[in-house]
Amino acid sequence: MTQLEQALKGVITDEMKQAAEREGLAPKDLRDGIAKGEIVLPYNINHNNCQPIAVGKGLSTKVNANIGTSDAYPELDKELKKLETAVSAGAHSVMDLSTGGNIDQARKQIIDNSPVMVGTVPIYQALVDAAKEGQKMVDLSADDMFAAIEKHCKDGADFITVHCGVTKEVIDELRSSGRVMDIVSRGGSFLTAWILHNDKENPLYEQFDRLLDIAKEYDVTLSLGDGLRPGCIEDATDASQIRELIILGGLVKRSREAGVQVMVEGPGHVPLDQIKANMTIEKTLCHNAPFYVLGPIVTDIAPGYDHITSAIGGTIAASSGADFLCYVTPAEHLGLPTLEDVKEGVVASRIAAHAADIIKGVNGAKEWDLAMSKARKDLDWQKQIQLAIDPEKASKMRKAKNDEEQECCTMCGSFCAYKIVSEYLGRTINGSC
Amino acid sequence: MTQLEQALKGVITDEMKQAAEREGLAPKDLRDGIAKGEIVLPYNINHNNCQPIAVGKGLSTKVNANIGTSDAYPELDKELKKLETAVSAGAHSVMDLSTGGNIDQARKQIIDNSPVMVGTVPIYQALVDAAKEGQKMVDLSADDMFAAIEKHCKDGADFITVHCGVTKEVIDELRSSGRVMDIVSRGGSFLTAWILHNDKENPLYEQFDRLLDIAKEYDVTLSLGDGLRPGCIEDATDASQIRELIILGGLVKRSREAGVQVMVEGPGHVPLDQIKANMTIEKTLCHNAPFYVLGPIVTDIAPGYDHITSAIGGTIAASSGADFLCYVTPAEHLGLPTLEDVKEGVVASRIAAHAADIIKGVNGAKEWDLAMSKARKDLDWQKQIQLAIDPEKASKMRKAKNDEEQECCTMCGSFCAYKIVSEYLGRTINGSC
């Protein structure tokens, strides 16, 4: 039985207990959220040694890191190193998007080595396999697609992205939309090409029950992909995007009825003043399913800094309803991320998640800031470093910038505001420096 | 006559013309904004070769970079290099906060070499000079403070931070406030110490007319400092902060009546859900004076990443009324910034300013994103690099990540969504790769 089916029966599973403990919540509340479909607990029965982490309403905002091989960088050991870096930087999830080298092996090893949930996009594998056999991607059969899905689920993927909402109706809308960038989702672009070439409906939509059967067997959470997500802020929140979202909302209902956990993916590129509306409309159209957003980035002009553009959008998104942020690294729009990019991307997304969690009233969020503020007031540098979101970087920078032992810090030197004011207000500073 | 006095007389100065042209605005509209006090044009009559840049309502959001020597880093040439870096990264203003080495020389050279407006904090000089003479800072006289102010104005500072709102009333409020961090503003902490030690009112408040006379002589814009700005999100938007803001609002009126341009400084550390209220209340209490905010940062736990925490807060601030963002570098809370930190700080703040300008409808803002999106769609890498907010970094990262000439980019390799979908939708891609 899936976590959802058990929750609906009133059962609190071990995974629910552990996930609830992590959040400082009563297991009963977590179970009730899962039963309503407002929370998912992606946990494939074949993924051993995975920490149960839940995503959704009332929980801390989660962060995902995308990793995986490509044609240009097929080496698996590099990606395993990225997995390690992402997890130690605090990612709650990784997605294996491998398309280069031995991708079966890559997926299996990433799942084996990941202590956090792993997501995949099975359609990529179907495309790569077709290309290897000299087949045109549009000649793939529905069975080929489902075979890839089944393989990923069997291998232990905790959630899979499936672009079920790219349908003929949506493509018709797109054709006449005047979008600047049409489609930027790889899965979305493939399915569009497939539908147009074969003049048939999307098999992932048409045979959705087949997908549900597979997902249910392994308790894989469906992550309904947004193939029509805007690729630039100019295209945001248009009819193509919202038509797809309406279709996804229908599939959310069908998933829940089948006892399959489900979340919904979202944009992408969204100007500041449309982010909240995007979060609200996902919740209404998709019946409060957890919302998993990529970024969103709030401007298109900052390649090299898209961890920042997405931290801005991610903060607003998370504070207005997004439950799960897919990281964006500084390398986005330029190439595949390095190890350092992976770390920067995870930390930037965690900052966004945390800034939102503070105002969402998530357990422990505000308290973390308060502890840091007290350490600052006490000039307790050791504690400030310990409490930093990235202690390694904070420590390194502090050391690099403060070469004289006796200095509190080089920012103000002897004109330290804390010291000056504490003396005259008669406050005690606990630390020393 | 100051720009304000001329605007009130209906005159459009050359500086107004140039500043208006920069914004794509009619000079008349800029003049009217200056006359109302909703726009300032900081432009000291003694600052030669300075580009006139205006700050305020209806204009693009501006970005300031703080530079300056300290005890630990007294070398002027390094700070001049930072000036160059900040300006070439797109800063609209720099503040010289020098407190180490020969600070008269530092200020003069920074002003001489700066093509953009320069702000200073004269009280720092008074403190350093006192310390040099073995005097206790609380023993400074009012005349000492005004002497420093006069010197900075005469030297060509386009705007000066003056902490006029730190008064006995505000300190009384602070004493019983239970703030975690009391005061983190250096100027604010000094004036608090001075007031408490001498049991006298703040001379910058009590002798405000004297300050106005000096400012008027050189057309220096007063930047009313927020000595009580919160030093952590826990302290944000409290009675101490707002009491000071009310006092600053009164001083805004007096400045305008005297023909002196004036803007108001703001926080600092503010949780996400209080930023908009901070912007609104500044506009009401301070009669729509331009608002110059530091950050604000939305969480305290990210030393090493405060360019990101402030880009998040700065975006929300700028989109809800802030006119001028003071950058925060990755080094904030750890030490003085390096050259690289200065650049990262300026770019992060410019991203925040631009993301807000898009939705504020600032001339050219949206168009920049659209041009980038079209270059992306056309796979025109040269143009993408040209249009990037930091072409140097974008170019470097692109080269580092894409070693094979024939690859469009390593992100998707042969599974490029643009290419796939354009073929089947019958769209033309103009570029090639």
Short mmCIF file of N, CA and C in Angstrom, two decimals, chain A residues 261-353:
data_model
loop_
_atom_site.label_atom_id
_atom_site.label_comp_id
_atom_site.label_asym_id
_atom_site.label_seq_id
_atom_site.Cartn_x
_atom_site.Cartn_y
_atom_site.Cartn_z
N GLN A 261 0.36 9.05 -4.86
CA GLN A 261 0.75 10.39 -4.42
C GLN A 261 1.12 11.25 -5.63
N VAL A 262 0.82 12.53 -5.53
CA VAL A 262 1.03 13.39 -6.69
C VAL A 262 1.36 14.81 -6.27
N MET A 263 2.31 15.41 -7.01
CA MET A 263 2.56 16.84 -6.86
C MET A 263 2.61 17.44 -8.27
N VAL A 264 2.69 18.77 -8.32
CA VAL A 264 2.61 19.45 -9.60
C VAL A 264 3.83 20.36 -9.76
N GLU A 265 4.38 20.37 -10.98
CA GLU A 265 5.55 21.22 -11.23
C GLU A 265 5.11 22.56 -11.83
N GLY A 266 5.92 23.59 -11.52
CA GLY A 266 5.56 24.92 -11.99
C GLY A 266 6.76 25.70 -12.51
N PRO A 267 6.49 26.92 -12.95
CA PRO A 267 7.55 27.72 -13.60
C PRO A 267 8.63 28.14 -12.60
N GLY A 268 9.73 28.57 -13.12
CA GLY A 268 10.21 28.79 -14.46
C GLY A 268 10.69 30.25 -14.49
N HIS A 269 10.15 31.00 -15.38
CA HIS A 269 10.47 32.43 -15.53
C HIS A 269 9.18 33.21 -15.26
N VAL A 270 9.15 33.98 -14.22
CA VAL A 270 7.92 34.70 -13.85
C VAL A 270 8.28 36.09 -13.30
N PRO A 271 7.69 37.14 -13.85
CA PRO A 271 7.97 38.45 -13.24
C PRO A 271 7.38 38.52 -11.83
N LEU A 272 8.05 39.29 -11.03
CA LEU A 272 7.73 39.47 -9.61
C LEU A 272 6.25 39.54 -9.29
N ASP A 273 5.52 40.32 -10.06
CA ASP A 273 4.12 40.58 -9.70
C ASP A 273 3.16 39.49 -10.16
N GLN A 274 3.70 38.43 -10.76
CA GLN A 274 2.81 37.32 -11.16
C GLN A 274 3.07 36.06 -10.33
N ILE A 275 4.05 36.11 -9.44
CA ILE A 275 4.43 34.89 -8.72
C ILE A 275 3.31 34.43 -7.79
N LYS A 276 2.80 35.33 -7.00
CA LYS A 276 1.77 34.96 -6.05
C LYS A 276 0.54 34.38 -6.77
N ALA A 277 0.16 35.01 -7.85
CA ALA A 277 -0.99 34.52 -8.62
C ALA A 277 -0.73 33.10 -9.11
N ASN A 278 0.49 32.84 -9.54
CA ASN A 278 0.83 31.48 -9.99
C ASN A 278 0.68 30.46 -8.87
N MET A 279 1.04 30.84 -7.66
CA MET A 279 0.95 29.91 -6.54
C MET A 279 -0.52 29.66 -6.19
N THR A 280 -1.28 30.75 -6.18
CA THR A 280 -2.70 30.64 -5.83
C THR A 280 -3.45 29.78 -6.83
N ILE A 281 -3.20 30.02 -8.09
CA ILE A 281 -3.97 29.32 -9.12
C ILE A 281 -3.58 27.84 -9.18
N GLU A 282 -2.34 27.53 -8.86
CA GLU A 282 -1.98 26.10 -8.80
C GLU A 282 -2.78 25.42 -7.70
N LYS A 283 -2.88 26.11 -6.56
CA LYS A 283 -3.60 25.49 -5.44
C LYS A 283 -5.08 25.31 -5.77
N THR A 284 -5.67 26.28 -6.46
CA THR A 284 -7.10 26.12 -6.77
C THR A 284 -7.31 25.08 -7.88
N LEU A 285 -6.56 25.21 -8.96
CA LEU A 285 -6.78 24.30 -10.10
C LEU A 285 -6.35 22.87 -9.80
N CYS A 286 -5.33 22.74 -8.94
CA CYS A 286 -4.78 21.40 -8.68
C CYS A 286 -5.15 20.90 -7.28
N HIS A 287 -6.21 21.46 -6.71
CA HIS A 287 -6.78 20.90 -5.48
C HIS A 287 -5.75 20.80 -4.36
N ASN A 288 -4.98 21.86 -4.21
CA ASN A 288 -3.99 21.96 -3.12
C ASN A 288 -2.89 20.91 -3.17
N ALA A 289 -2.63 20.38 -4.33
CA ALA A 289 -1.48 19.46 -4.45
C ALA A 289 -0.20 20.24 -4.18
N PRO A 290 0.79 19.60 -3.55
CA PRO A 290 2.08 20.29 -3.34
C PRO A 290 2.61 20.85 -4.65
N PHE A 291 3.20 22.04 -4.56
CA PHE A 291 3.67 22.73 -5.77
C PHE A 291 5.20 22.76 -5.75
N TYR A 292 5.75 22.27 -6.82
CA TYR A 292 7.21 22.11 -6.98
C TYR A 292 7.64 23.04 -8.10
N VAL A 293 8.32 24.13 -7.76
CA VAL A 293 8.63 25.13 -8.79
C VAL A 293 10.12 25.19 -9.11
N LEU A 294 10.37 25.48 -10.38
CA LEU A 294 11.75 25.65 -10.85
C LEU A 294 12.08 27.14 -10.76
N GLY A 295 12.84 27.51 -9.77
CA GLY A 295 13.11 28.92 -9.51
C GLY A 295 11.99 29.49 -8.67
N PRO A 296 11.08 30.31 -9.25
CA PRO A 296 11.19 30.89 -10.58
C PRO A 296 12.18 32.06 -10.61
N ILE A 297 12.74 32.28 -11.79
CA ILE A 297 13.62 33.43 -11.92
C ILE A 297 12.80 34.65 -12.33
N VAL A 298 13.21 35.81 -11.83
CA VAL A 298 12.39 37.01 -12.00
C VAL A 298 12.89 37.95 -13.08
N THR A 299 14.01 37.58 -13.71
CA THR A 299 14.49 38.34 -14.86
C THR A 299 15.35 37.40 -15.71
N ASP A 300 15.41 37.71 -17.00
CA ASP A 300 16.13 36.84 -17.94
C ASP A 300 17.55 37.30 -18.21
N ILE A 301 17.95 38.43 -17.64
CA ILE A 301 19.18 39.08 -18.11
C ILE A 301 20.41 38.77 -17.27
N ALA A 302 20.32 37.75 -16.42
CA ALA A 302 21.44 37.55 -15.50
C ALA A 302 22.09 36.16 -15.57
N PRO A 303 22.45 35.69 -16.77
CA PRO A 303 23.18 34.41 -16.81
C PRO A 303 24.47 34.53 -16.00
N GLY A 304 24.76 33.52 -15.22
CA GLY A 304 25.91 33.58 -14.31
C GLY A 304 25.47 33.90 -12.89
N TYR A 305 24.23 34.43 -12.79
CA TYR A 305 23.69 34.83 -11.48
C TYR A 305 22.27 34.28 -11.29
N ASP A 306 21.95 33.20 -11.98
CA ASP A 306 20.56 32.74 -11.88
C ASP A 306 20.25 32.01 -10.57
N HIS A 307 21.28 31.73 -9.77
CA HIS A 307 20.99 31.28 -8.41
C HIS A 307 20.37 32.45 -7.63
N ILE A 308 20.76 33.67 -7.98
CA ILE A 308 20.21 34.85 -7.30
C ILE A 308 18.82 35.20 -7.85
N THR A 309 18.68 35.21 -9.17
CA THR A 309 17.36 35.54 -9.73
C THR A 309 16.31 34.52 -9.27
N SER A 310 16.75 33.27 -9.06
CA SER A 310 15.79 32.25 -8.61
C SER A 310 15.59 32.30 -7.10
N ALA A 311 16.58 32.75 -6.37
CA ALA A 311 16.38 32.90 -4.91
C ALA A 311 15.35 33.99 -4.65
N ILE A 312 15.38 35.04 -5.46
CA ILE A 312 14.39 36.11 -5.32
C ILE A 312 12.99 35.55 -5.59
N GLY A 313 12.84 34.91 -6.73
CA GLY A 313 11.52 34.37 -7.08
C GLY A 313 11.11 33.24 -6.16
N GLY A 314 12.07 32.41 -5.79
CA GLY A 314 11.77 31.27 -4.92
C GLY A 314 11.27 31.70 -3.56
N THR A 315 11.83 32.77 -3.04
CA THR A 315 11.38 33.27 -1.74
C THR A 315 9.93 33.71 -1.80
N ILE A 316 9.61 34.46 -2.84
CA ILE A 316 8.23 34.93 -2.98
C ILE A 316 7.29 33.75 -3.24
N ALA A 317 7.75 32.82 -4.06
CA ALA A 317 6.94 31.64 -4.35
C ALA A 317 6.67 30.84 -3.07
N ALA A 318 7.74 30.55 -2.34
CA ALA A 318 7.58 29.72 -1.14
C ALA A 318 6.71 30.41 -0.10
N SER A 319 6.83 31.72 -0.03
CA SER A 319 6.03 32.42 0.98
C SER A 319 4.57 32.54 0.55
N SER A 320 4.30 32.27 -0.72
CA SER A 320 2.89 32.34 -1.13
C SER A 320 2.36 31.00 -1.63
N GLY A 321 2.98 29.91 -1.20
CA GLY A 321 2.36 28.62 -1.45
C GLY A 321 3.22 27.50 -2.01
N ALA A 322 4.36 27.84 -2.63
CA ALA A 322 5.19 26.76 -3.17
C ALA A 322 5.77 25.94 -2.01
N ASP A 323 5.85 24.63 -2.22
CA ASP A 323 6.27 23.73 -1.16
C ASP A 323 7.67 23.19 -1.38
N PHE A 324 8.14 23.29 -2.60
CA PHE A 324 9.33 22.57 -3.01
C PHE A 324 9.99 23.44 -4.09
N LEU A 325 11.27 23.79 -3.87
CA LEU A 325 11.98 24.63 -4.83
C LEU A 325 13.05 23.80 -5.53
N CYS A 326 13.03 23.80 -6.84
CA CYS A 326 14.13 23.18 -7.57
C CYS A 326 15.20 24.24 -7.69
N TYR A 327 16.40 23.89 -7.30
CA TYR A 327 17.47 24.88 -7.34
C TYR A 327 17.77 25.32 -8.77
N VAL A 328 18.37 26.47 -8.88
CA VAL A 328 18.92 26.95 -10.14
C VAL A 328 20.36 27.33 -9.80
N THR A 329 21.30 26.90 -10.60
CA THR A 329 22.69 27.19 -10.27
C THR A 329 23.18 28.40 -11.07
N PRO A 330 24.35 28.95 -10.69
CA PRO A 330 24.91 30.06 -11.46
C PRO A 330 25.15 29.68 -12.92
N ALA A 331 25.25 28.38 -13.20
CA ALA A 331 25.55 27.92 -14.56
C ALA A 331 24.32 27.88 -15.47
N GLU A 332 23.14 28.02 -14.89
CA GLU A 332 21.91 27.92 -15.68
C GLU A 332 21.97 28.87 -16.88
N HIS A 333 21.52 28.38 -18.01
CA HIS A 333 21.54 29.12 -19.29
C HIS A 333 22.92 29.22 -19.91
N LEU A 334 23.91 28.58 -19.27
CA LEU A 334 25.27 28.66 -19.82
C LEU A 334 25.88 27.28 -20.05
N GLY A 335 25.56 26.33 -19.18
CA GLY A 335 26.13 25.00 -19.32
C GLY A 335 25.84 24.18 -18.08
N LEU A 336 26.42 23.00 -18.00
CA LEU A 336 26.18 22.14 -16.84
C LEU A 336 26.96 22.67 -15.64
N PRO A 337 26.38 22.54 -14.44
CA PRO A 337 27.05 23.08 -13.25
C PRO A 337 28.28 22.28 -12.82
N THR A 338 29.22 23.00 -12.27
CA THR A 338 30.36 22.36 -11.60
C THR A 338 29.94 22.03 -10.17
N LEU A 339 30.85 21.37 -9.45
CA LEU A 339 30.61 21.08 -8.03
C LEU A 339 30.30 22.35 -7.25
N GLU A 340 31.10 23.39 -7.52
CA GLU A 340 30.93 24.66 -6.81
C GLU A 340 29.57 25.27 -7.14
N ASP A 341 29.18 25.18 -8.41
CA ASP A 341 27.86 25.69 -8.82
C ASP A 341 26.75 24.96 -8.08
N VAL A 342 26.92 23.63 -7.93
CA VAL A 342 25.90 22.83 -7.24
C VAL A 342 25.74 23.35 -5.81
N LYS A 343 26.87 23.57 -5.15
CA LYS A 343 26.79 24.04 -3.77
C LYS A 343 26.14 25.42 -3.69
N GLU A 344 26.57 26.34 -4.55
CA GLU A 344 25.99 27.70 -4.54
C GLU A 344 24.49 27.65 -4.82
N GLY A 345 24.12 26.77 -5.74
CA GLY A 345 22.71 26.65 -6.08
C GLY A 345 21.87 26.14 -4.92
N VAL A 346 22.38 25.11 -4.24
CA VAL A 346 21.63 24.56 -3.10
C VAL A 346 21.52 25.62 -2.00
N VAL A 347 22.62 26.29 -1.69
CA VAL A 347 22.57 27.27 -0.60
C VAL A 347 21.62 28.42 -0.95
N ALA A 348 21.70 28.91 -2.18
CA ALA A 348 20.80 30.01 -2.57
C ALA A 348 19.33 29.60 -2.43
N SER A 349 19.02 28.37 -2.84
CA SER A 349 17.62 27.91 -2.71
C SER A 349 17.24 27.70 -1.26
N ARG A 350 18.19 27.24 -0.46
CA ARG A 350 17.88 27.07 0.96
C ARG A 350 17.63 28.42 1.63
N ILE A 351 18.36 29.44 1.20
CA ILE A 351 18.12 30.79 1.74
C ILE A 351 16.69 31.22 1.39
N ALA A 352 16.31 31.00 0.14
CA ALA A 352 14.94 31.35 -0.29
C ALA A 352 13.92 30.59 0.56
N ALA A 353 14.14 29.29 0.71
CA ALA A 353 13.22 28.45 1.47
C ALA A 353 13.13 28.95 2.92
#
